[in-house]
CSV table of C-alpha atoms in Angstrom, one decimal:
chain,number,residue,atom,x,y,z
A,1,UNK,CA,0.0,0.0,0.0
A,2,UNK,CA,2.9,2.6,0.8
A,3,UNK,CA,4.5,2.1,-2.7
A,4,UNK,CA,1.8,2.5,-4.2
A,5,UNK,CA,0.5,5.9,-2.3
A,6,UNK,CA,4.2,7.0,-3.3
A,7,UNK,CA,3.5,6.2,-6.9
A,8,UNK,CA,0.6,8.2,-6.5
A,9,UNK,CA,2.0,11.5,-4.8
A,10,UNK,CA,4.5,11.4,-7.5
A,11,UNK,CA,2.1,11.4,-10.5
A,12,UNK,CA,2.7,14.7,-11.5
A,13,UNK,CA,6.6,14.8,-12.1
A,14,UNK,CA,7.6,10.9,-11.3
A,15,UNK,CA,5.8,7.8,-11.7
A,16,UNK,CA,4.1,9.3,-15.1
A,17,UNK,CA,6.8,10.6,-16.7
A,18,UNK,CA,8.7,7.5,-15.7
A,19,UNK,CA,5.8,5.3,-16.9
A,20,UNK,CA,5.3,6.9,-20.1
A,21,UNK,CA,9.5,7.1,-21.3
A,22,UNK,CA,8.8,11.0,-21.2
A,23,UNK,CA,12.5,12.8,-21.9
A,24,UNK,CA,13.3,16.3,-22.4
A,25,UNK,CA,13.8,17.1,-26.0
A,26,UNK,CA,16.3,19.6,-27.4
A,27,UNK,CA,13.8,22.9,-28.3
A,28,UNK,CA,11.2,21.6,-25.6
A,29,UNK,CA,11.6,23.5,-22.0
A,30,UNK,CA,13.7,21.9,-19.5
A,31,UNK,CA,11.9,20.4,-16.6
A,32,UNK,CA,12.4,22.0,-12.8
A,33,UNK,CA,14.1,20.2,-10.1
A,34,UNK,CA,11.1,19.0,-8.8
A,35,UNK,CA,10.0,17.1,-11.6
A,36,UNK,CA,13.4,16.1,-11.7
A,37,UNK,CA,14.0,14.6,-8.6
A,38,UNK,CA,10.3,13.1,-8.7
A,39,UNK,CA,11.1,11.5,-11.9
A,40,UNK,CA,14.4,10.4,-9.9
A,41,UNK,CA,12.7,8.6,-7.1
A,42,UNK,CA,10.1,6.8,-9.3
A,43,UNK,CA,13.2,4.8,-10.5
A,44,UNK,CA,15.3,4.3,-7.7
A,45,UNK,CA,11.7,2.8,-6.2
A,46,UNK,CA,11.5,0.5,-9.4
A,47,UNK,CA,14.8,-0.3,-9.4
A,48,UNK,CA,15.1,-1.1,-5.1
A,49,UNK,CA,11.7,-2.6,-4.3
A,50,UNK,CA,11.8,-5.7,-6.4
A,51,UNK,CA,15.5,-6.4,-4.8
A,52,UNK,CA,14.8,-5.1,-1.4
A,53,UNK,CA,11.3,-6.4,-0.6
A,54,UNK,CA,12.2,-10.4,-0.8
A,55,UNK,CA,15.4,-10.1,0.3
A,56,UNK,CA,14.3,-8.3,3.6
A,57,UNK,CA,12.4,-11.9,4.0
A,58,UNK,CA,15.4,-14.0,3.1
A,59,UNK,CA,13.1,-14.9,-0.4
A,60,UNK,CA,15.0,-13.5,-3.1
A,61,UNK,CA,17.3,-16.4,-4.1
A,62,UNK,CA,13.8,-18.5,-4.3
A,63,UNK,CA,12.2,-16.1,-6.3
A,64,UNK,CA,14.3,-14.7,-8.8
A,65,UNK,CA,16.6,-16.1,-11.3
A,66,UNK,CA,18.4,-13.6,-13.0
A,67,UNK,CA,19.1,-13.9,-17.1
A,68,UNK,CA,22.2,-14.3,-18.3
A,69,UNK,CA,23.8,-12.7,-21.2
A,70,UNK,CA,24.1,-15.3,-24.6
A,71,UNK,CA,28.1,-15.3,-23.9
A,72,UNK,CA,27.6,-16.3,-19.8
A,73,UNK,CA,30.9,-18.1,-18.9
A,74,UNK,CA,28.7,-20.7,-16.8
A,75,UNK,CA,30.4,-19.1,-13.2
A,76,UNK,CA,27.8,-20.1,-10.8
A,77,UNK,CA,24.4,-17.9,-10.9
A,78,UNK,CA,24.8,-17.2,-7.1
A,79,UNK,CA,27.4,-14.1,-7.5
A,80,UNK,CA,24.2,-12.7,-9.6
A,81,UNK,CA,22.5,-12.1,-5.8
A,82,UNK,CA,25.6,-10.5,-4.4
A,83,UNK,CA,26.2,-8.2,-7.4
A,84,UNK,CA,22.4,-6.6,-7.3
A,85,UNK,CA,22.1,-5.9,-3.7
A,86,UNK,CA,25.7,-4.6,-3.0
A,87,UNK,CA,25.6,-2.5,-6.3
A,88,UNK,CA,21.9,-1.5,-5.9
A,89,UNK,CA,22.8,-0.1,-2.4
A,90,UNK,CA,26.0,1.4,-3.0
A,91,UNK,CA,24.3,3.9,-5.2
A,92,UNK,CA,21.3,4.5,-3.1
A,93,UNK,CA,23.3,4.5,0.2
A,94,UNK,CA,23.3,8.2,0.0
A,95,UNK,CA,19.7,8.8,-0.1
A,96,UNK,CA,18.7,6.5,2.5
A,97,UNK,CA,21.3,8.4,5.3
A,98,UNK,CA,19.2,11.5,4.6
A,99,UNK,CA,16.9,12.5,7.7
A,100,UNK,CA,13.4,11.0,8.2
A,101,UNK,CA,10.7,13.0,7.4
A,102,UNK,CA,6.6,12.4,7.1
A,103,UNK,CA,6.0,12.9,3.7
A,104,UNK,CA,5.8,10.6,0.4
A,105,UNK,CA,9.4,10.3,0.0
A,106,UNK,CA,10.1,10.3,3.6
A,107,UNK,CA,8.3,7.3,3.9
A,108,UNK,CA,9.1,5.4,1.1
A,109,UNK,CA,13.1,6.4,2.5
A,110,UNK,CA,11.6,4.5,6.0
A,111,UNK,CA,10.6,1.3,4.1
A,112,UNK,CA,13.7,0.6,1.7
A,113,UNK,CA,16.0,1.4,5.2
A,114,UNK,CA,14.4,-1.2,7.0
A,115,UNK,CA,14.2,-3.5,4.1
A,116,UNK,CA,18.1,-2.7,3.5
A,117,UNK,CA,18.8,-3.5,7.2
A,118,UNK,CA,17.1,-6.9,7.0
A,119,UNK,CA,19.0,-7.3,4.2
A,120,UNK,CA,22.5,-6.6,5.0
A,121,UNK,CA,21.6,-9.6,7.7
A,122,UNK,CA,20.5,-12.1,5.8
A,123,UNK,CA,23.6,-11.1,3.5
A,124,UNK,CA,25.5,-13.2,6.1
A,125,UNK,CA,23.3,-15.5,7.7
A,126,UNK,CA,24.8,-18.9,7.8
A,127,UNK,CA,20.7,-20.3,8.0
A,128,UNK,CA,19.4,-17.6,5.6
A,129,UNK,CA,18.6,-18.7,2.2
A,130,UNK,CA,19.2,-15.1,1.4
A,131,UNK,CA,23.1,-15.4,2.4
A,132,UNK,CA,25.4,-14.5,-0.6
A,133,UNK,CA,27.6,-16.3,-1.9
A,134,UNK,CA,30.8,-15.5,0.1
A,135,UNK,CA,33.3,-17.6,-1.7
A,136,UNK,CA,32.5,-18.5,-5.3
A,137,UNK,CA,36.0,-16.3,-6.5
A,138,UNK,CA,37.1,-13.3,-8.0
A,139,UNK,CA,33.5,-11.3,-9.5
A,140,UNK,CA,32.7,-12.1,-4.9
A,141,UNK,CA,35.8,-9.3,-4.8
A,142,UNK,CA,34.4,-7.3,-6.9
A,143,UNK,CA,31.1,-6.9,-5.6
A,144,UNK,CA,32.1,-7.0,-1.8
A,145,UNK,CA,33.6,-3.7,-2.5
A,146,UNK,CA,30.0,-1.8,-3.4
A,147,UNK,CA,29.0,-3.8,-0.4
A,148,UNK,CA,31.3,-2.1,1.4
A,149,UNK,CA,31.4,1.3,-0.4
A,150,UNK,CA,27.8,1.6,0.6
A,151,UNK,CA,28.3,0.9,4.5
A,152,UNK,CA,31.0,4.1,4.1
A,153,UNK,CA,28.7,5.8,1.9
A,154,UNK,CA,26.0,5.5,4.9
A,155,UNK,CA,27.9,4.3,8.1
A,156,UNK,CA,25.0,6.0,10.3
A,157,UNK,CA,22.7,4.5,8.3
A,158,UNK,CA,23.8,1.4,7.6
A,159,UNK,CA,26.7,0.2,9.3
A,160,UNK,CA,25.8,1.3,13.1
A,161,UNK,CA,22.2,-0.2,13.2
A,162,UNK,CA,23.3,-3.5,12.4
A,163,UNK,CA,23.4,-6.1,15.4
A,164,UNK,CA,26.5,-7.6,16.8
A,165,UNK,CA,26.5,-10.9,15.2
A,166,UNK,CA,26.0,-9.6,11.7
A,167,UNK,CA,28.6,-7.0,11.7
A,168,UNK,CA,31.1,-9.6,13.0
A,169,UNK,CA,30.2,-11.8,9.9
A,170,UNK,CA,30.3,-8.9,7.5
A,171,UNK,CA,33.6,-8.8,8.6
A,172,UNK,CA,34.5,-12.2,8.2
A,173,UNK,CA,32.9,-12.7,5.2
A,174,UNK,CA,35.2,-9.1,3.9
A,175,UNK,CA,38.3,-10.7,5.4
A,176,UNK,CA,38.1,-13.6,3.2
A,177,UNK,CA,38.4,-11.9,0.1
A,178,UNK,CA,41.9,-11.2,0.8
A,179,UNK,CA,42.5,-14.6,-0.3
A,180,UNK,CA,41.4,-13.6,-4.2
A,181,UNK,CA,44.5,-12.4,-6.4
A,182,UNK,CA,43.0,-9.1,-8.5
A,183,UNK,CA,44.3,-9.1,-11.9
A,184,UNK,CA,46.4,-5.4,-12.1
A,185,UNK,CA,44.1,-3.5,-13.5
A,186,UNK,CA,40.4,-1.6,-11.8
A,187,UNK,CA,39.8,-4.7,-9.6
A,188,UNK,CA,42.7,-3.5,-7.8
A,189,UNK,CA,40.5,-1.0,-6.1
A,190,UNK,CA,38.2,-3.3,-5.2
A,191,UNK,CA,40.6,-5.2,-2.6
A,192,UNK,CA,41.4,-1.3,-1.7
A,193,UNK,CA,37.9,-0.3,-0.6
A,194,UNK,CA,37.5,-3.2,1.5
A,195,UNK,CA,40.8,-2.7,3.4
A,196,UNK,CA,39.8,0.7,3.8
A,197,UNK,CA,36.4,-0.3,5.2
A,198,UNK,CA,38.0,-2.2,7.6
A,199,UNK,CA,40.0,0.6,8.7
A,200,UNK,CA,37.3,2.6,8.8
A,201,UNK,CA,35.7,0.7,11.7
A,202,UNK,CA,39.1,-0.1,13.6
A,203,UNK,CA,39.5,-3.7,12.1
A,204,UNK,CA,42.9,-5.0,10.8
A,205,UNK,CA,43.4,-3.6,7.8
A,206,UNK,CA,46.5,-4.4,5.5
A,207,UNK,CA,48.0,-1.0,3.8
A,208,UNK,CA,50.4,-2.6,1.9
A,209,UNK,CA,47.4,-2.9,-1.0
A,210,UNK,CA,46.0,0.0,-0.5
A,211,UNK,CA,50.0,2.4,-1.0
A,212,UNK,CA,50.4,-0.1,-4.1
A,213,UNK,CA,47.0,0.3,-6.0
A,214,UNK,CA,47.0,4.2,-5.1
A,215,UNK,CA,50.4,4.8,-6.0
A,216,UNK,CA,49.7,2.5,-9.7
A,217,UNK,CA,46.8,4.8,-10.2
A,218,UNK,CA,48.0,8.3,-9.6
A,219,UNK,CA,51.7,7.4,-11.0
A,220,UNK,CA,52.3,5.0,-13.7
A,221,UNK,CA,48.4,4.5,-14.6
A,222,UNK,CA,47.3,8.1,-15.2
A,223,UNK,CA,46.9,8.9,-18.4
A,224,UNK,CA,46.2,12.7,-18.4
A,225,UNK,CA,43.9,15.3,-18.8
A,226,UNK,CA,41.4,13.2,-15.7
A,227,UNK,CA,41.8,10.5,-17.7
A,228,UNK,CA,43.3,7.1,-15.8
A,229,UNK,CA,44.5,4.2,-18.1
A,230,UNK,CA,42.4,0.6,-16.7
A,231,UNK,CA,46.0,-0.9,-15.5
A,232,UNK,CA,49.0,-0.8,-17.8
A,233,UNK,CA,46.3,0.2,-21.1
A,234,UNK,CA,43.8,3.0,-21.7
A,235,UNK,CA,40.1,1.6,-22.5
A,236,UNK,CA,38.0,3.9,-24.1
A,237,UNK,CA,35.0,2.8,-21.8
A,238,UNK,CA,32.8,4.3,-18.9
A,239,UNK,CA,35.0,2.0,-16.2
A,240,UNK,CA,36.6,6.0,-15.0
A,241,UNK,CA,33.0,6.2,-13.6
A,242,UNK,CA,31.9,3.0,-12.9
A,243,UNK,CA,34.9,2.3,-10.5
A,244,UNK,CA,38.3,4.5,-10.5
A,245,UNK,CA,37.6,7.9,-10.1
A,246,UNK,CA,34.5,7.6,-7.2
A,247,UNK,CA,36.3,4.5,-5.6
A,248,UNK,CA,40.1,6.5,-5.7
A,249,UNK,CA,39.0,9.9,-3.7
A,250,UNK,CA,36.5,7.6,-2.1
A,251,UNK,CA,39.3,5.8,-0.5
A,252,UNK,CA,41.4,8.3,0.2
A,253,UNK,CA,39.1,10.5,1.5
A,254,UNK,CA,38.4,7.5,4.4
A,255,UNK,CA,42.0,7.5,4.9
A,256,UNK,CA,43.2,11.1,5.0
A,257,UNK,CA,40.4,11.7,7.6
A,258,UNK,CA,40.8,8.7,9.6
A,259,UNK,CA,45.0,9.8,10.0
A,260,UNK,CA,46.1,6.3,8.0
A,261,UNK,CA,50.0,6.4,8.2
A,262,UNK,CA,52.3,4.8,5.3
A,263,UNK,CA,55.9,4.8,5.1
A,264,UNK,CA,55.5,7.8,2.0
A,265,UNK,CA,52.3,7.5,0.8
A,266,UNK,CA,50.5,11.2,1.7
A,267,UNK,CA,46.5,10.3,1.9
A,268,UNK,CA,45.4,14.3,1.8
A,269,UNK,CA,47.8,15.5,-0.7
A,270,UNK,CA,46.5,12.0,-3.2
A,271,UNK,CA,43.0,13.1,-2.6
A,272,UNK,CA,43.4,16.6,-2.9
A,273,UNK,CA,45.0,15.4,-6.6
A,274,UNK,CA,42.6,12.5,-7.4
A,275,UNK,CA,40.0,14.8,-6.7
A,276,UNK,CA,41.0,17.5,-9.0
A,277,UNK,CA,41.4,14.9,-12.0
A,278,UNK,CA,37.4,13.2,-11.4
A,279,UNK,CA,36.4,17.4,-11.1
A,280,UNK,CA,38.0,17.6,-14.9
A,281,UNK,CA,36.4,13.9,-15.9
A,282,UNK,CA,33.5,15.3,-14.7
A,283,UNK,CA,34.0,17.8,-17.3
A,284,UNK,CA,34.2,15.7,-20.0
A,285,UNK,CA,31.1,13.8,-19.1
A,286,UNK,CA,29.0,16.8,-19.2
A,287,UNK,CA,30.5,17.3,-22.5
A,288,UNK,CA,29.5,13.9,-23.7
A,289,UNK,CA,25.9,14.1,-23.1
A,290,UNK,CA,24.3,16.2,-26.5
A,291,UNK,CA,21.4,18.3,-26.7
A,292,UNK,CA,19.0,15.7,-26.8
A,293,UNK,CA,20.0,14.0,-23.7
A,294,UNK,CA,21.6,10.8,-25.7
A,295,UNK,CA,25.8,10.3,-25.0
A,296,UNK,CA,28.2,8.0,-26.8
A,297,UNK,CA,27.6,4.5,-26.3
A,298,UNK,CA,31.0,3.2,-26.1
A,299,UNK,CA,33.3,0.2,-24.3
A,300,UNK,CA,32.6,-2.5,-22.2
A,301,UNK,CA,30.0,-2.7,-19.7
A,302,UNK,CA,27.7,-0.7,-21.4
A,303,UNK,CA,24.4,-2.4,-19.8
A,304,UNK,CA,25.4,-0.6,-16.7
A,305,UNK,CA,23.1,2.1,-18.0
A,306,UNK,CA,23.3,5.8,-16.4
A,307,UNK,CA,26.7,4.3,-14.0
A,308,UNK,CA,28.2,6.2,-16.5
A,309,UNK,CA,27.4,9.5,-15.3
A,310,UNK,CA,28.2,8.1,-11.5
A,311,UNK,CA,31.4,11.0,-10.9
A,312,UNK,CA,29.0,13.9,-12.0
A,313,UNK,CA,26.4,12.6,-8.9
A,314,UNK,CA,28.9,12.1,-6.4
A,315,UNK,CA,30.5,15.4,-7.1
A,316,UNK,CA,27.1,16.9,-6.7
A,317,UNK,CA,26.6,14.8,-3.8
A,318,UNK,CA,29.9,16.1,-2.0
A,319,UNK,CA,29.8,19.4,-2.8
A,320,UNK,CA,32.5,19.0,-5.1
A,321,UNK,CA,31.5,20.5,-8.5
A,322,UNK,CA,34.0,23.0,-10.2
A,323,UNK,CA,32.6,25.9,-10.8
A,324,UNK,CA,32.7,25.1,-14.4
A,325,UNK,CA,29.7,22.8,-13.6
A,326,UNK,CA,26.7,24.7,-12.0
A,327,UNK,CA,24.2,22.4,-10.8
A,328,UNK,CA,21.1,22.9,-12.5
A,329,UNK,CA,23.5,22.3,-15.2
A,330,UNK,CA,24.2,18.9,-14.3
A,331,UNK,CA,21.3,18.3,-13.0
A,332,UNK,CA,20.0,19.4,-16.4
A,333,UNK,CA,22.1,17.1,-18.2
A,334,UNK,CA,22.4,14.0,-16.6
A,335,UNK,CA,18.2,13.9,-16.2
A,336,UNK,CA,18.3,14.3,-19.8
A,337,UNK,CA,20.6,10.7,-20.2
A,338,UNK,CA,18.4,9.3,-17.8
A,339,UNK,CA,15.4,9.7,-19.2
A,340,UNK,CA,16.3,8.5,-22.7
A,341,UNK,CA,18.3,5.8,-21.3
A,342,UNK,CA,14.8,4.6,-19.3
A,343,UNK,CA,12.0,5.5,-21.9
A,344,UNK,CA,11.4,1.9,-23.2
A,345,UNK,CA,9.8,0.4,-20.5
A,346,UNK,CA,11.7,-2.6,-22.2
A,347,UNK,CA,14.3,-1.8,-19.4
A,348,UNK,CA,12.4,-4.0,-16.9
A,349,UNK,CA,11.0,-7.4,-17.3
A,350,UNK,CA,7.4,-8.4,-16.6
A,351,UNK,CA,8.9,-8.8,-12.5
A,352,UNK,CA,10.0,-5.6,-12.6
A,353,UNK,CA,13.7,-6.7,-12.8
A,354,UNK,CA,16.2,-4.7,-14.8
A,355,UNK,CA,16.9,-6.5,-18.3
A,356,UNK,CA,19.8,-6.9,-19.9
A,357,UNK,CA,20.3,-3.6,-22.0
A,358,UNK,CA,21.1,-0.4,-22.6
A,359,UNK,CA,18.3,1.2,-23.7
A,360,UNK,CA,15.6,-1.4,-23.5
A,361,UNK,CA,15.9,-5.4,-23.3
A,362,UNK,CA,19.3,-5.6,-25.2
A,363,UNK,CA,20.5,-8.9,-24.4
A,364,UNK,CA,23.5,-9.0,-27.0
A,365,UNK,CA,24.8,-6.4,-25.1
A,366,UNK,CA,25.8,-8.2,-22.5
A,367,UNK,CA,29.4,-9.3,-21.5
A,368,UNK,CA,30.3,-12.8,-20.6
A,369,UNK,CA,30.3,-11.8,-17.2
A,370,UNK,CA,26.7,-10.1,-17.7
A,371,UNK,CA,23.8,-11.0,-15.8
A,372,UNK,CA,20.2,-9.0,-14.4
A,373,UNK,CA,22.5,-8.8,-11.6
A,374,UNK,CA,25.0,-6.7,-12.5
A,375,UNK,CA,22.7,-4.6,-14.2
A,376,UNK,CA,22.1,-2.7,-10.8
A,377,UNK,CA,25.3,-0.9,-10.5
A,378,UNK,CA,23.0,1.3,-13.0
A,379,UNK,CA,21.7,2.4,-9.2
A,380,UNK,CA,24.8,4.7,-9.2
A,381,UNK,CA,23.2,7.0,-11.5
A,382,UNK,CA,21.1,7.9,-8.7
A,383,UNK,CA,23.8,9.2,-6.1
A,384,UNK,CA,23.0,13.2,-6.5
A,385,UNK,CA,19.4,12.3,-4.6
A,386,UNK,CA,22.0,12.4,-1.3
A,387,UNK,CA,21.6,16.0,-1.4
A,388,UNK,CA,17.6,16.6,0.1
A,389,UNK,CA,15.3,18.3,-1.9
A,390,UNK,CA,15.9,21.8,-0.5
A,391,UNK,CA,19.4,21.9,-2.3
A,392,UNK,CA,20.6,24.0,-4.1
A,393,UNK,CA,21.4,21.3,-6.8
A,394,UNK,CA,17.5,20.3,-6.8
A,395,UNK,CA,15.8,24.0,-6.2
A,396,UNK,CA,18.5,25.9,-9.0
A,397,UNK,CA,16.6,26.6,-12.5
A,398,UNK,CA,17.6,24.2,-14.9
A,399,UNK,CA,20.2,25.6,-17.4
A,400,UNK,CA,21.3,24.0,-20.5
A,401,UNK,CA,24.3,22.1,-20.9
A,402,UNK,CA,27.5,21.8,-22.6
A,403,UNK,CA,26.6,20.7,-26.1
A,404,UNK,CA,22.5,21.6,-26.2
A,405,UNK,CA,23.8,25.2,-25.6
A,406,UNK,CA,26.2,24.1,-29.0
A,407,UNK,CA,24.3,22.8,-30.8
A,408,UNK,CA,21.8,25.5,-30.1
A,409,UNK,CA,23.9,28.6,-31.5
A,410,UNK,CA,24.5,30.1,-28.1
A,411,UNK,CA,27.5,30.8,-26.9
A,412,UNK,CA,29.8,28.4,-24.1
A,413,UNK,CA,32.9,27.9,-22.4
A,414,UNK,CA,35.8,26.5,-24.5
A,415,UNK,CA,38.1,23.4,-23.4
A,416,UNK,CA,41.8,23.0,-23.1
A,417,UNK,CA,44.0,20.4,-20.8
A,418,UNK,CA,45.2,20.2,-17.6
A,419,UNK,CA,48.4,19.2,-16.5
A,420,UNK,CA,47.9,17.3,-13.0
């Protein structure tokens, strides 16, 4: 009954204009920040509810079984569980640390907490048939650390209400993915965040991995220009938002404010960098986004969806935003991708699950690591709705962006390198 009251109260700027594929067209007025962020919480309840709901009851595993791309390499389906709750609440952490409050959002905020919670404990739960699998291999590294990220993302909300027994499993089941060897490349970071978890709530942590991988990334594997290569090559891919740039500062934003001590490795001076190169990625994602709200489909990965525009929300999110990027700018813009990404209703399946896709049901599109599961990480397109609706970010006109102001004859701000 509460979803669908929240549905309700968000006719006017959300649940229709979600419903109906509506996106803002090139000549057509831009919508407010209202509509926006209405539009915004329609889909993060779409996305979270079908995920959330059964596995609050320890039902989801007996429910659900995700589809697999036609180039699956037969790992076992079980890591699908692990990847769509730990990459679903990574990107949604944000939001549910905002304050309670009594209205339609406020509640619906209440009723995914509580369902994350239950959640997080099953997650662990030797006797749950919700418990993830813990120890299939590597792709259990990779999602442990949006697991993780999330808990930092939302320690208040997420971390500190957890009983006893589950956080001392959490942090079992965290220490055991030490024993995975990361090939050198993004997955690196992923063995970082969990370390810096750890160290995050006063647990052994090792720093040995975490001076290597930082000191790969910000040395030998930046490429230039807020660009990092993905290990010892440059991919031309979305992976700079999917992982490296939010996971780097996130990292070293946990361990410059904690006071984590290396032999040379200087935690404030890396994020002060790091974060000056995802300000100038951030950059060129605005860029990328044209007039109509489309950007380039390129690189691996692509069924991750809106992930792409992750490093513009969490720069919103933070504060962080160059002045080169007003809000209602970005808000502007990456509302725009969203909305074109999400007009096929083709993008869910007759359960409500994501598909495989990019635009609709794509399943070609998929990797051989691809399954519905992964698809969530798509939740990280959601970050900016961290900030509460009185924001600036949300209550600031909308203004046009980057390329619909080009492609519109109006004059904007040329673009030249940097050199850090």
């Amino acid at each position: 009954m509460e979803r669908r009251e929240f549905l309700g109260a968000l006719a006017g700027g959300g649940a229709a204009a979600l419903a109906s594929g509506a996106t803002a067209q090139s000549g057509g007025t831009l919508p407010t920040g209202g509509d926006d962020r209405a539009w915004l919480l329609a889909l993060l309840d779409r996305m979270a509810t079908p995920i959330l709901g059964p596995m609050s009851r320890g039902q989801l595993q007996r429910t659900w079984t995700p589809a697999v791309s036609p180039t699956w390499d037969g790992r076992p389906l079980k890591v699908a569980y692990l990847e769509a709750f730990a990459r679903l609440i990574d990107g949604i952490a944000p939001w549910l640390a905002l304050p309670d409050s009594d209205d339609a959002e406020g509640r619906l905020r209440r009723r995914l907490r509580d369902q994350t919670l239950d959640a997080y404990a099953h997650s662990v739960d030797p006797k749950s048939p919700d418990r993830l699998g813990w120890d299939i291999g590597g792709q259990t590294l990779v999602d442990s650390a949006y697991f993780t990220s999330a808990l930092l993302r939302a320690p208040r909300a997420l971390w500190e209400p957890l009983d006893t027994a589950t956080k001392r499993r959490i942090v079992e089941a965290i220490k055991r993915q030490r024993s995975v060897s990361p090939p050198y490349q993004n997955w690196l970071l992923f063995a970082c965040m969990n370390e810096a978890f750890l160290f995050s709530i006063g647990e052994d942590w090792d720093p040995m991995r975490v001076d290597m991988t930082i000191k790969l990334f910000a040395g030998d594997w930046y490429a230039g220009d807020g660009w990092y290569n993905d290990g010892a090559g440059f991919h031309f891919d979305y992976y700079n938002s999917y992982v490296i740039h939010p996971m780097m500062v996130q990292i070293l934003d946990v361990l410059a404010k904690g006071g984590a001590r290396f032999n040379n490795l200087k935690p404030q001076a890396e994020f002060d960098r790091a974060l000056k190169r995802m300000q100038r990625f951030g950059e060129h994602l605005e860029r990328m986004i044209g007039p109509d709200g489309a950007y380039a489909a390129i690189g691996r990965s692509l069924t991750y969806r809106i992930a792409a525009h992750q490093v513009l929300g969490v720069l919103a999110w933070r504060g962080w935003l160059p002045e080169t990027l007003p809000g209602g700018q970005v808000r502007a813009a990456t509302l725009a991708a969203a909305r074109r990404v999400f007009a096929d209703p083709g993008n869910f399946d007759a359960n409500g699950y994501l598909t495989i896709g990019f635009t609709r049901a794509q399943p070609t599109l998929g990797d051989w690591y691809s399954n519905a599961g992964s698809m969530y990480i798509a939740s990280e397109g959601l970050v900016a709705l961290g900030l509460p609706a009185s924001d600036p970010y949300w209550t600031a006109p909308a203004l046009p962006w980057t390329m619909r102001r080009a492609y519109a004859g109006q004059d904007f701000r040329k673009d030249y390198p940097v050199v850090y």
